PDB file with one MODEL, atoms N, CA, C and O in Angstrom:
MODEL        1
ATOM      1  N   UNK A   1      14.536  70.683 -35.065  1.00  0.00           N
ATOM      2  CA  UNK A   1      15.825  70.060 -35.266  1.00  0.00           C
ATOM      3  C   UNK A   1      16.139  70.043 -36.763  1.00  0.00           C
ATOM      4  O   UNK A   1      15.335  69.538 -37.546  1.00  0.00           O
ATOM      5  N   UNK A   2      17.436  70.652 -37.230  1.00  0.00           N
ATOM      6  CA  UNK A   2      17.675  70.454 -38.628  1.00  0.00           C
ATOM      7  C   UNK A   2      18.036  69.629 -39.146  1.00  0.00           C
ATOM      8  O   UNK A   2      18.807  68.981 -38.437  1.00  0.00           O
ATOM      9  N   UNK A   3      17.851  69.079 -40.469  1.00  0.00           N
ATOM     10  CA  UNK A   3      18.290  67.546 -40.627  1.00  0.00           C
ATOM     11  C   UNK A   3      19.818  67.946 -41.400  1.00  0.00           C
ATOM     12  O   UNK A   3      20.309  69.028 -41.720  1.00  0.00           O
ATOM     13  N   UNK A   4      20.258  66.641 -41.516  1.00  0.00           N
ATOM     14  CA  UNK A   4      21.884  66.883 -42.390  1.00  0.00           C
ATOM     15  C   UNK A   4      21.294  65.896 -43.507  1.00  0.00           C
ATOM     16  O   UNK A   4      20.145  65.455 -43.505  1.00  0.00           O
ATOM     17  N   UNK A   5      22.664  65.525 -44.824  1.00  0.00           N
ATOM     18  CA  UNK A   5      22.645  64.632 -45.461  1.00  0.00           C
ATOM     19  C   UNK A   5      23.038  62.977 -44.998  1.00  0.00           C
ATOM     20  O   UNK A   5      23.218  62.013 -45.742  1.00  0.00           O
ATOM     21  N   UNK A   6      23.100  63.056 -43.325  1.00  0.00           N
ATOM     22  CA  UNK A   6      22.962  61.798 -42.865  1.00  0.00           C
ATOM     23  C   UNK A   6      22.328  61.415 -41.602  1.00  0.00           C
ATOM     24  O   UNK A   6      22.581  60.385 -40.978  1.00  0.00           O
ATOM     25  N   UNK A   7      21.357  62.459 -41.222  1.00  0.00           N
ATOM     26  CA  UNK A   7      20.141  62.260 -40.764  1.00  0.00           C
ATOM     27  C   UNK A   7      19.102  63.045 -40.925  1.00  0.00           C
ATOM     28  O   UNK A   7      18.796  64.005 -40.219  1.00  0.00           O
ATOM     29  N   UNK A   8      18.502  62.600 -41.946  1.00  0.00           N
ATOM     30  CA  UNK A   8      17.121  62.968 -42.291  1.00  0.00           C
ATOM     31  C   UNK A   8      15.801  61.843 -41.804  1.00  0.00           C
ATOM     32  O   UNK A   8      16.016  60.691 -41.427  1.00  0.00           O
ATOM     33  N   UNK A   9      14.325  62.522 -41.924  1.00  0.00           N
ATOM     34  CA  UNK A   9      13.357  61.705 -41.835  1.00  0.00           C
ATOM     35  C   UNK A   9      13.546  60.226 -43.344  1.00  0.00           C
ATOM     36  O   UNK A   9      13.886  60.193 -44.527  1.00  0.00           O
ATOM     37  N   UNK A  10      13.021  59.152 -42.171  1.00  0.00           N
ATOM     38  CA  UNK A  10      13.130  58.030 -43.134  1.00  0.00           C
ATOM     39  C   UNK A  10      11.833  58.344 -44.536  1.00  0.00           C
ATOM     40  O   UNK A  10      11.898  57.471 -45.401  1.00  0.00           O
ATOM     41  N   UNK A  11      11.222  58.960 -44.685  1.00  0.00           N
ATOM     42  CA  UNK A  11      10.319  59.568 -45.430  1.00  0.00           C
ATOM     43  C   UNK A  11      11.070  59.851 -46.943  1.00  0.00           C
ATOM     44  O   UNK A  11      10.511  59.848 -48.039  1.00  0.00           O
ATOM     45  N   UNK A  12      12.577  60.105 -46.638  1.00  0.00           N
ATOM     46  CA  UNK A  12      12.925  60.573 -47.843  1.00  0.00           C
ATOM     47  C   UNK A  12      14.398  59.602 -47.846  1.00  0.00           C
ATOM     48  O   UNK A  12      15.497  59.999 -48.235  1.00  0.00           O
ATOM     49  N   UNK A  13      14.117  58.410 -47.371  1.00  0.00           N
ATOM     50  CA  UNK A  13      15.413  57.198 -47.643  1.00  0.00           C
ATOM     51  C   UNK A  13      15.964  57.047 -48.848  1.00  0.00           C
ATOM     52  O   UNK A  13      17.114  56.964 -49.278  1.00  0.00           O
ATOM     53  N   UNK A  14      14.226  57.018 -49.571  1.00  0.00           N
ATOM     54  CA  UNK A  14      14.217  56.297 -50.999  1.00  0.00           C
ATOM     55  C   UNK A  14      14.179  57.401 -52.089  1.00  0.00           C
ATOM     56  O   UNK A  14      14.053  57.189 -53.295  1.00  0.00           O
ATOM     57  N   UNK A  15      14.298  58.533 -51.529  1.00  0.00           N
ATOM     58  CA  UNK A  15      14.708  59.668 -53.130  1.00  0.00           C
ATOM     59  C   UNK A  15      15.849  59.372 -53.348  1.00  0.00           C
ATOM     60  O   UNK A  15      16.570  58.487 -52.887  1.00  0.00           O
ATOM     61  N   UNK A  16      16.081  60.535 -54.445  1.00  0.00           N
ATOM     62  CA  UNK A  16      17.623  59.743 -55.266  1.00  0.00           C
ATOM     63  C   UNK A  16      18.164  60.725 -54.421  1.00  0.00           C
ATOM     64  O   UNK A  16      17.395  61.505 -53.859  1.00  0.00           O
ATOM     65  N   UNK A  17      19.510  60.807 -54.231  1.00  0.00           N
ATOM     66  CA  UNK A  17      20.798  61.333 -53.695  1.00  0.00           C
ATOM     67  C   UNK A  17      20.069  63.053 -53.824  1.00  0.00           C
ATOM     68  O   UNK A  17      19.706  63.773 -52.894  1.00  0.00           O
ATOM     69  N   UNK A  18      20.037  63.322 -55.233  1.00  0.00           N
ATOM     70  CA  UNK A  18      20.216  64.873 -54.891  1.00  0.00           C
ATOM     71  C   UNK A  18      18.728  65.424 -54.893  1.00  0.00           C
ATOM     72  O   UNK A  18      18.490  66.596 -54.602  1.00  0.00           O
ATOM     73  N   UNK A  19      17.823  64.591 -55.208  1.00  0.00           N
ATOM     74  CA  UNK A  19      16.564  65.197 -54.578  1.00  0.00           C
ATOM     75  C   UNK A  19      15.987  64.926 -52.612  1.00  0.00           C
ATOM     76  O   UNK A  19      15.159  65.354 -51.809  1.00  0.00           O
ATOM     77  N   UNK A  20      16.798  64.217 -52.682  1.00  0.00           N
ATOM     78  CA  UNK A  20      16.665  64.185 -51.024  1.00  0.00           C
ATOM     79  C   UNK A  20      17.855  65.079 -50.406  1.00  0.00           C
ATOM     80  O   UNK A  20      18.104  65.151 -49.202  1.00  0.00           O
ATOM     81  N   UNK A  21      18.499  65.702 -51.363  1.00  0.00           N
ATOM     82  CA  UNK A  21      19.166  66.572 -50.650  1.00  0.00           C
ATOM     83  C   UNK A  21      18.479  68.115 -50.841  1.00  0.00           C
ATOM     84  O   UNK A  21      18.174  68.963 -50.003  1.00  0.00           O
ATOM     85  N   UNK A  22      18.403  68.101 -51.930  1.00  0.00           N
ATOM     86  CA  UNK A  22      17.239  69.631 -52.131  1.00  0.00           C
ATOM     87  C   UNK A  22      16.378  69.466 -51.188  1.00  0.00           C
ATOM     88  O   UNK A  22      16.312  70.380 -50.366  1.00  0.00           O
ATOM     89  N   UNK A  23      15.397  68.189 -50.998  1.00  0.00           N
ATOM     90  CA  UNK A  23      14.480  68.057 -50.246  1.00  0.00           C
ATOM     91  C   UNK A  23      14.899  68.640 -48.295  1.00  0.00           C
ATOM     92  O   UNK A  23      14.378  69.514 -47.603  1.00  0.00           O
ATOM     93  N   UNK A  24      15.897  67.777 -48.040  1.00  0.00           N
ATOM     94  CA  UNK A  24      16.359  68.582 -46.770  1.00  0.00           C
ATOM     95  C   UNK A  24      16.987  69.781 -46.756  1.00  0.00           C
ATOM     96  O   UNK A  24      17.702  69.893 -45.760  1.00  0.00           O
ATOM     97  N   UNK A  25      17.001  70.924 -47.630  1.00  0.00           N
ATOM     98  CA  UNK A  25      17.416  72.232 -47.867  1.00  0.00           C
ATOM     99  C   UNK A  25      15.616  72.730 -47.860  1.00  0.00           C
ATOM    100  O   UNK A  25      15.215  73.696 -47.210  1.00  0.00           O
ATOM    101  N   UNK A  26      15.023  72.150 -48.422  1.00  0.00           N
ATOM    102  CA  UNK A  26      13.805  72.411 -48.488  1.00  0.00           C
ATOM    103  C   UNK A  26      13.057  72.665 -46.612  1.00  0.00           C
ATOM    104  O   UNK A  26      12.456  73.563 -46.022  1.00  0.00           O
ATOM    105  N   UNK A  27      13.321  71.948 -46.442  1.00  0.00           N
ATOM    106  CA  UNK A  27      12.636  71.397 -45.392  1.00  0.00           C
ATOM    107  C   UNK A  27      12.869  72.125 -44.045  1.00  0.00           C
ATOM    108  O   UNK A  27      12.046  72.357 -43.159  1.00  0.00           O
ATOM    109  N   UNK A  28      14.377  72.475 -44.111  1.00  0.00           N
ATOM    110  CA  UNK A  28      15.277  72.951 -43.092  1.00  0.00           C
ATOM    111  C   UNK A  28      14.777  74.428 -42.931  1.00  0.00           C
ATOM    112  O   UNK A  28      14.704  75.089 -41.895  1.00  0.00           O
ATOM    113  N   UNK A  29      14.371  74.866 -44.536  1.00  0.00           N
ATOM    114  CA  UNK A  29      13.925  76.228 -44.203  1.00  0.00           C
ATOM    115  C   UNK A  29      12.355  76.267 -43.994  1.00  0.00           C
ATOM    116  O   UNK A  29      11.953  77.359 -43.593  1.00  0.00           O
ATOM    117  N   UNK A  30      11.417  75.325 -44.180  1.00  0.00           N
ATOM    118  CA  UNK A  30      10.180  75.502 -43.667  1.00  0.00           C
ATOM    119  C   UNK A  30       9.865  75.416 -42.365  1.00  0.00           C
ATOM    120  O   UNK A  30       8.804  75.770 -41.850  1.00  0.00           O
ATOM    121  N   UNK A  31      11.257  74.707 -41.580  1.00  0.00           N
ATOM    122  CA  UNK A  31      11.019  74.791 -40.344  1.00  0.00           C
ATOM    123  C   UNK A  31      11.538  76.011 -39.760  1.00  0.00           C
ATOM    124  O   UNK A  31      10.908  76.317 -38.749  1.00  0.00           O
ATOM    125  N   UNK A  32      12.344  76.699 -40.014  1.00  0.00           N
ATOM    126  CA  UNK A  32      12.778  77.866 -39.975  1.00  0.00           C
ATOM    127  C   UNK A  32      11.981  78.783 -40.030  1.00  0.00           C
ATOM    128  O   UNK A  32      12.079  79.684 -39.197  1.00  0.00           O
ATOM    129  N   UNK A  33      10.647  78.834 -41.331  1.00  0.00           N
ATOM    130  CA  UNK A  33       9.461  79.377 -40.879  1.00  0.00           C
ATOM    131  C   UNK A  33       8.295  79.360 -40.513  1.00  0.00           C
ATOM    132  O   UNK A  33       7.301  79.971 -40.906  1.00  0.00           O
ATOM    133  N   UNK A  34       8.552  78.193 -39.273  1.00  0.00           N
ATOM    134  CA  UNK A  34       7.414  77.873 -38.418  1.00  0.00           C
ATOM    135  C   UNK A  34       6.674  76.964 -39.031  1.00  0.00           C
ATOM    136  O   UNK A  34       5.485  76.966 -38.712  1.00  0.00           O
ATOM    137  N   UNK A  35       6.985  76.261 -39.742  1.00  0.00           N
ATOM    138  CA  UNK A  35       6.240  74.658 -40.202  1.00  0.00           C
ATOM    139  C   UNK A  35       6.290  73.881 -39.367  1.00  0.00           C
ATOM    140  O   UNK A  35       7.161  74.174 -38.547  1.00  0.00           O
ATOM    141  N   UNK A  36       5.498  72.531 -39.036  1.00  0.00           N
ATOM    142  CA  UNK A  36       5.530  71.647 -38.303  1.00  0.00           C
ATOM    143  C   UNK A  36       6.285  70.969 -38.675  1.00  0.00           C
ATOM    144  O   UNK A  36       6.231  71.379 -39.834  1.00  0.00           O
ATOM    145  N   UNK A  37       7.421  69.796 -38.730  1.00  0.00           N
ATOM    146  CA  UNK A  37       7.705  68.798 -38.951  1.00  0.00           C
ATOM    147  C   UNK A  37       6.979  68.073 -40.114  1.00  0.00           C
ATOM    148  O   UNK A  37       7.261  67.994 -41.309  1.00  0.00           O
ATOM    149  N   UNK A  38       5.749  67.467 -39.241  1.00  0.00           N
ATOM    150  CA  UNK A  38       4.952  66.771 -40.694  1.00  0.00           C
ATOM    151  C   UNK A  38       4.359  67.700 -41.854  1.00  0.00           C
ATOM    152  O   UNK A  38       3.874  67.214 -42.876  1.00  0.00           O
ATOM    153  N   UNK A  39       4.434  69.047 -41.617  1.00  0.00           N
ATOM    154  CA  UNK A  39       3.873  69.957 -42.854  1.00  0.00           C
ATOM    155  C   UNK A  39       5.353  70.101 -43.933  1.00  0.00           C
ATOM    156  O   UNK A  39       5.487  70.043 -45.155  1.00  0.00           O
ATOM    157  N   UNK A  40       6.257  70.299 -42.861  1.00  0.00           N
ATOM    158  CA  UNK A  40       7.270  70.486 -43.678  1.00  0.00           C
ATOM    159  C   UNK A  40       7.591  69.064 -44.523  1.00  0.00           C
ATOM    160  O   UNK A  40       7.865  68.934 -45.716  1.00  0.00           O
ATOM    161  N   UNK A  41       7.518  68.521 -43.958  1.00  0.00           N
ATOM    162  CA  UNK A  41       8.415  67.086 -44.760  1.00  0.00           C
ATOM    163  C   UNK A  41       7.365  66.375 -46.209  1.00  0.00           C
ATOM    164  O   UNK A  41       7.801  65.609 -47.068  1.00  0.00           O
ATOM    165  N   UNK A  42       6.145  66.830 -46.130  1.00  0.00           N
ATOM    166  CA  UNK A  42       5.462  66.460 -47.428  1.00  0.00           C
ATOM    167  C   UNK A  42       5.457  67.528 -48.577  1.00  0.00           C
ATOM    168  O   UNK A  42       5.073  67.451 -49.745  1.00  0.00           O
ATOM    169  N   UNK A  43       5.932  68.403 -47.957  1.00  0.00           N
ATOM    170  CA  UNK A  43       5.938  69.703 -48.914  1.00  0.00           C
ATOM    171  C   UNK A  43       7.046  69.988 -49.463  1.00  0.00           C
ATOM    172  O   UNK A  43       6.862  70.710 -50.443  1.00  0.00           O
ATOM    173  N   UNK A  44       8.639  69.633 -49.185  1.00  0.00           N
ATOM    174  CA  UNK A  44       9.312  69.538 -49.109  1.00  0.00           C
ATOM    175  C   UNK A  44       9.882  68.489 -50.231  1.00  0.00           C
ATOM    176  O   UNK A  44      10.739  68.849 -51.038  1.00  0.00           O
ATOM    177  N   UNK A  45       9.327  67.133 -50.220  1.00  0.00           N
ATOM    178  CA  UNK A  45       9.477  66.168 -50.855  1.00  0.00           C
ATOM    179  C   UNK A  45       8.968  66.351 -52.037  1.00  0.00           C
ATOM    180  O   UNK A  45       9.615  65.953 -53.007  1.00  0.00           O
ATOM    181  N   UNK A  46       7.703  66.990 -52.225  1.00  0.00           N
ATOM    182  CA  UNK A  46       7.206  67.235 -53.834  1.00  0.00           C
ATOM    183  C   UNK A  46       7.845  68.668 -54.682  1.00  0.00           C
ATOM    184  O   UNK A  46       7.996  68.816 -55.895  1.00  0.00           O
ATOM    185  N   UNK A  47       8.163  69.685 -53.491  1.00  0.00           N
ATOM    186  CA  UNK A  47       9.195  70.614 -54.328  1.00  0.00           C
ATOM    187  C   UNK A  47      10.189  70.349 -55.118  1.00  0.00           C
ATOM    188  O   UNK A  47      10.564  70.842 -56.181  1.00  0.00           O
ATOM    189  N   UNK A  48      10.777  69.038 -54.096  1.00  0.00           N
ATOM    190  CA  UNK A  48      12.207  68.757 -54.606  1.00  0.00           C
ATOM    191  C   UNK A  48      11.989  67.409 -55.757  1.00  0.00           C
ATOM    192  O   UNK A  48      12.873  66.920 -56.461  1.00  0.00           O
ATOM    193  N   UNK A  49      10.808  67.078 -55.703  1.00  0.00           N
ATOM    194  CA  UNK A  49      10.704  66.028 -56.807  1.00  0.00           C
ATOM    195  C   UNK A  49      10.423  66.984 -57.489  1.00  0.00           C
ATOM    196  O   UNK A  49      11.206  66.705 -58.397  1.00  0.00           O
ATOM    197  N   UNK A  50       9.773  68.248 -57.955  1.00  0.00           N
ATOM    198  CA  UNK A  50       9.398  68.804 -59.105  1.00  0.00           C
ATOM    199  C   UNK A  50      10.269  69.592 -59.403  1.00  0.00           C
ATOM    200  O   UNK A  50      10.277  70.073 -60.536  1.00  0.00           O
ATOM    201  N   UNK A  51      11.375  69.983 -58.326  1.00  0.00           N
ATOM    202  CA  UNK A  51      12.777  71.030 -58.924  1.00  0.00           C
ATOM    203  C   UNK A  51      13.974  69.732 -59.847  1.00  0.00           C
ATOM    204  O   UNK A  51      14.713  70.046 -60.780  1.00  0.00           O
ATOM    205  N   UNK A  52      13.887  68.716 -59.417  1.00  0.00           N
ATOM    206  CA  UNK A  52      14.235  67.793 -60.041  1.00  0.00           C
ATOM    207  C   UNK A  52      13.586  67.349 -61.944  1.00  0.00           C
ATOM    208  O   UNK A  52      14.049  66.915 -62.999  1.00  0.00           O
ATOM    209  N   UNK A  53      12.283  67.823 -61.374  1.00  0.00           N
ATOM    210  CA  UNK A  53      11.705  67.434 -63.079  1.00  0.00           C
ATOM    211  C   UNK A  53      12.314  68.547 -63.741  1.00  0.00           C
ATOM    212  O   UNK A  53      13.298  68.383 -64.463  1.00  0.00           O
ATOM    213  N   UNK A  54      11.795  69.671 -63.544  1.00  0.00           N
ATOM    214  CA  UNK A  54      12.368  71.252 -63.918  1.00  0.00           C
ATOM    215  C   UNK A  54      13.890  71.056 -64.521  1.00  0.00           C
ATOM    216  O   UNK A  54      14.224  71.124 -65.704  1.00  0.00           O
ATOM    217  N   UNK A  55      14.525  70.856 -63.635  1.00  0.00           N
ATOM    218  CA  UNK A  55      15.981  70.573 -63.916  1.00  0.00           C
ATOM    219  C   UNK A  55      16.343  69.915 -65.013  1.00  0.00           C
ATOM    220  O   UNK A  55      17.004  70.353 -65.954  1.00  0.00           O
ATOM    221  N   UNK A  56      15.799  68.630 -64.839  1.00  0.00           N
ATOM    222  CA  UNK A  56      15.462  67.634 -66.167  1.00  0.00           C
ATOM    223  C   UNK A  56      15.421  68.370 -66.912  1.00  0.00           C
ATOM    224  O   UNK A  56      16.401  68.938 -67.395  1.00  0.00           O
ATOM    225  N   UNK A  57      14.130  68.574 -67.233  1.00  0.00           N
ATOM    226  CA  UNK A  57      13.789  69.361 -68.573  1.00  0.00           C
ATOM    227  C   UNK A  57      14.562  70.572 -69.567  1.00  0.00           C
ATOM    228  O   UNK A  57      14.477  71.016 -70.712  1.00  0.00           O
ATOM    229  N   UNK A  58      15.291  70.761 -68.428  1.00  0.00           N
ATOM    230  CA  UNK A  58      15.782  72.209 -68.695  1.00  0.00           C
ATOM    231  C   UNK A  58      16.746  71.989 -69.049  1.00  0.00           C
ATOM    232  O   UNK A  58      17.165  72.904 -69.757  1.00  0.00           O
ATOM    233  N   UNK A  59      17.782  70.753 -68.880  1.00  0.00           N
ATOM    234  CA  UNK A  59      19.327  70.284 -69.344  1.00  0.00           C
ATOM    235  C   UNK A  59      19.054  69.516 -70.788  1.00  0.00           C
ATOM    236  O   UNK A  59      19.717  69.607 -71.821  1.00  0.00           O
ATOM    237  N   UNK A  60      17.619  68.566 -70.475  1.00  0.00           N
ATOM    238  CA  UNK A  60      17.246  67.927 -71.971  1.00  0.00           C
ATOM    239  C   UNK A  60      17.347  68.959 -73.189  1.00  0.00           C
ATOM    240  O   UNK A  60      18.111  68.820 -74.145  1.00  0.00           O
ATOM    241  N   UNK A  61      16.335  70.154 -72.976  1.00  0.00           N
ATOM    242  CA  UNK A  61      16.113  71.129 -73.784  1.00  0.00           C
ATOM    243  C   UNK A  61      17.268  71.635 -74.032  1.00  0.00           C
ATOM    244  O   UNK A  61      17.400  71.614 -75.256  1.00  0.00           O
ATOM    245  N   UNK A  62      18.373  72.175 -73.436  1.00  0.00           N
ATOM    246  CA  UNK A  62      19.649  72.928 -73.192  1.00  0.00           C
ATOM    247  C   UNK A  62      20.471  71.679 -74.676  1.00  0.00           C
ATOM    248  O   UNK A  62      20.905  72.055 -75.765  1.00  0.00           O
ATOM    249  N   UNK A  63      20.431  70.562 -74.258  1.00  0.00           N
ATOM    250  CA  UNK A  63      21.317  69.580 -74.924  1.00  0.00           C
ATOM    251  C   UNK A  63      20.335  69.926 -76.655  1.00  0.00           C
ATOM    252  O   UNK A  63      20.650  70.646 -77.602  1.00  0.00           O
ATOM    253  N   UNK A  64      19.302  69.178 -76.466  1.00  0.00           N
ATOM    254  CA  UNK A  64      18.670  69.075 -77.631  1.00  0.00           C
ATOM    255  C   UNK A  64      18.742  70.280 -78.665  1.00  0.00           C
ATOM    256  O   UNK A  64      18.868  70.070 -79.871  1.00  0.00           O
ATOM    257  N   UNK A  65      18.652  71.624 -78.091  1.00  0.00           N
ATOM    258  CA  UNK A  65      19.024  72.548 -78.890  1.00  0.00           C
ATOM    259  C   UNK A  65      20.375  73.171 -79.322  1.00  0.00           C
ATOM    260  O   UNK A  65      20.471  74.094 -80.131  1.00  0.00           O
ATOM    261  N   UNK A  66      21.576  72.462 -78.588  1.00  0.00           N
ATOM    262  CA  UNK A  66      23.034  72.500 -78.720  1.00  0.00           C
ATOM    263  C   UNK A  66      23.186  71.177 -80.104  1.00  0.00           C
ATOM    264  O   UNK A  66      24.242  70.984 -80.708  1.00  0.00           O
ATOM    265  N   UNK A  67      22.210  70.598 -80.306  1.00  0.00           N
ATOM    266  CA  UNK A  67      22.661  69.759 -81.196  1.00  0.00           C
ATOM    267  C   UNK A  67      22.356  70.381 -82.270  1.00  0.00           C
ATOM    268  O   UNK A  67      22.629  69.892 -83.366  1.00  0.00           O
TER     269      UNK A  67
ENDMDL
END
């Protein structure tokens, strides 16, 4: 079952807005290739917390060197 941005696993209630949305883009396609549910949804959650750091970093750096 694919999740939307208003039903997802309660697993990812408490991410922020757009990492629980990467996270269910994440997720949607591991089930797509034959992940379980619970494989997908922990794997899923740390991608999108670390595409989130990435991101970070990458707009900090972007700014800091525009100054």
């Amino acid at each position: 079952m694919p999740w939307t941005k208003q039903d997802y696993p309660t697993s990812m209630k408490n991410l922020e807005t757009r990492v629980r949305h990467k996270a269910i883009d994440i997720a949607n396609a591991l089930l797509d290739e034959g992940y379980s549910e619970g494989r997908a949804i922990p794997i899923a959650i740390a991608q999108a917390r670390r595409w989130a750091e990435e991101d970070h970093e990458e707009k900090t750096a972007s700014r800091d060197s525009s100054s």
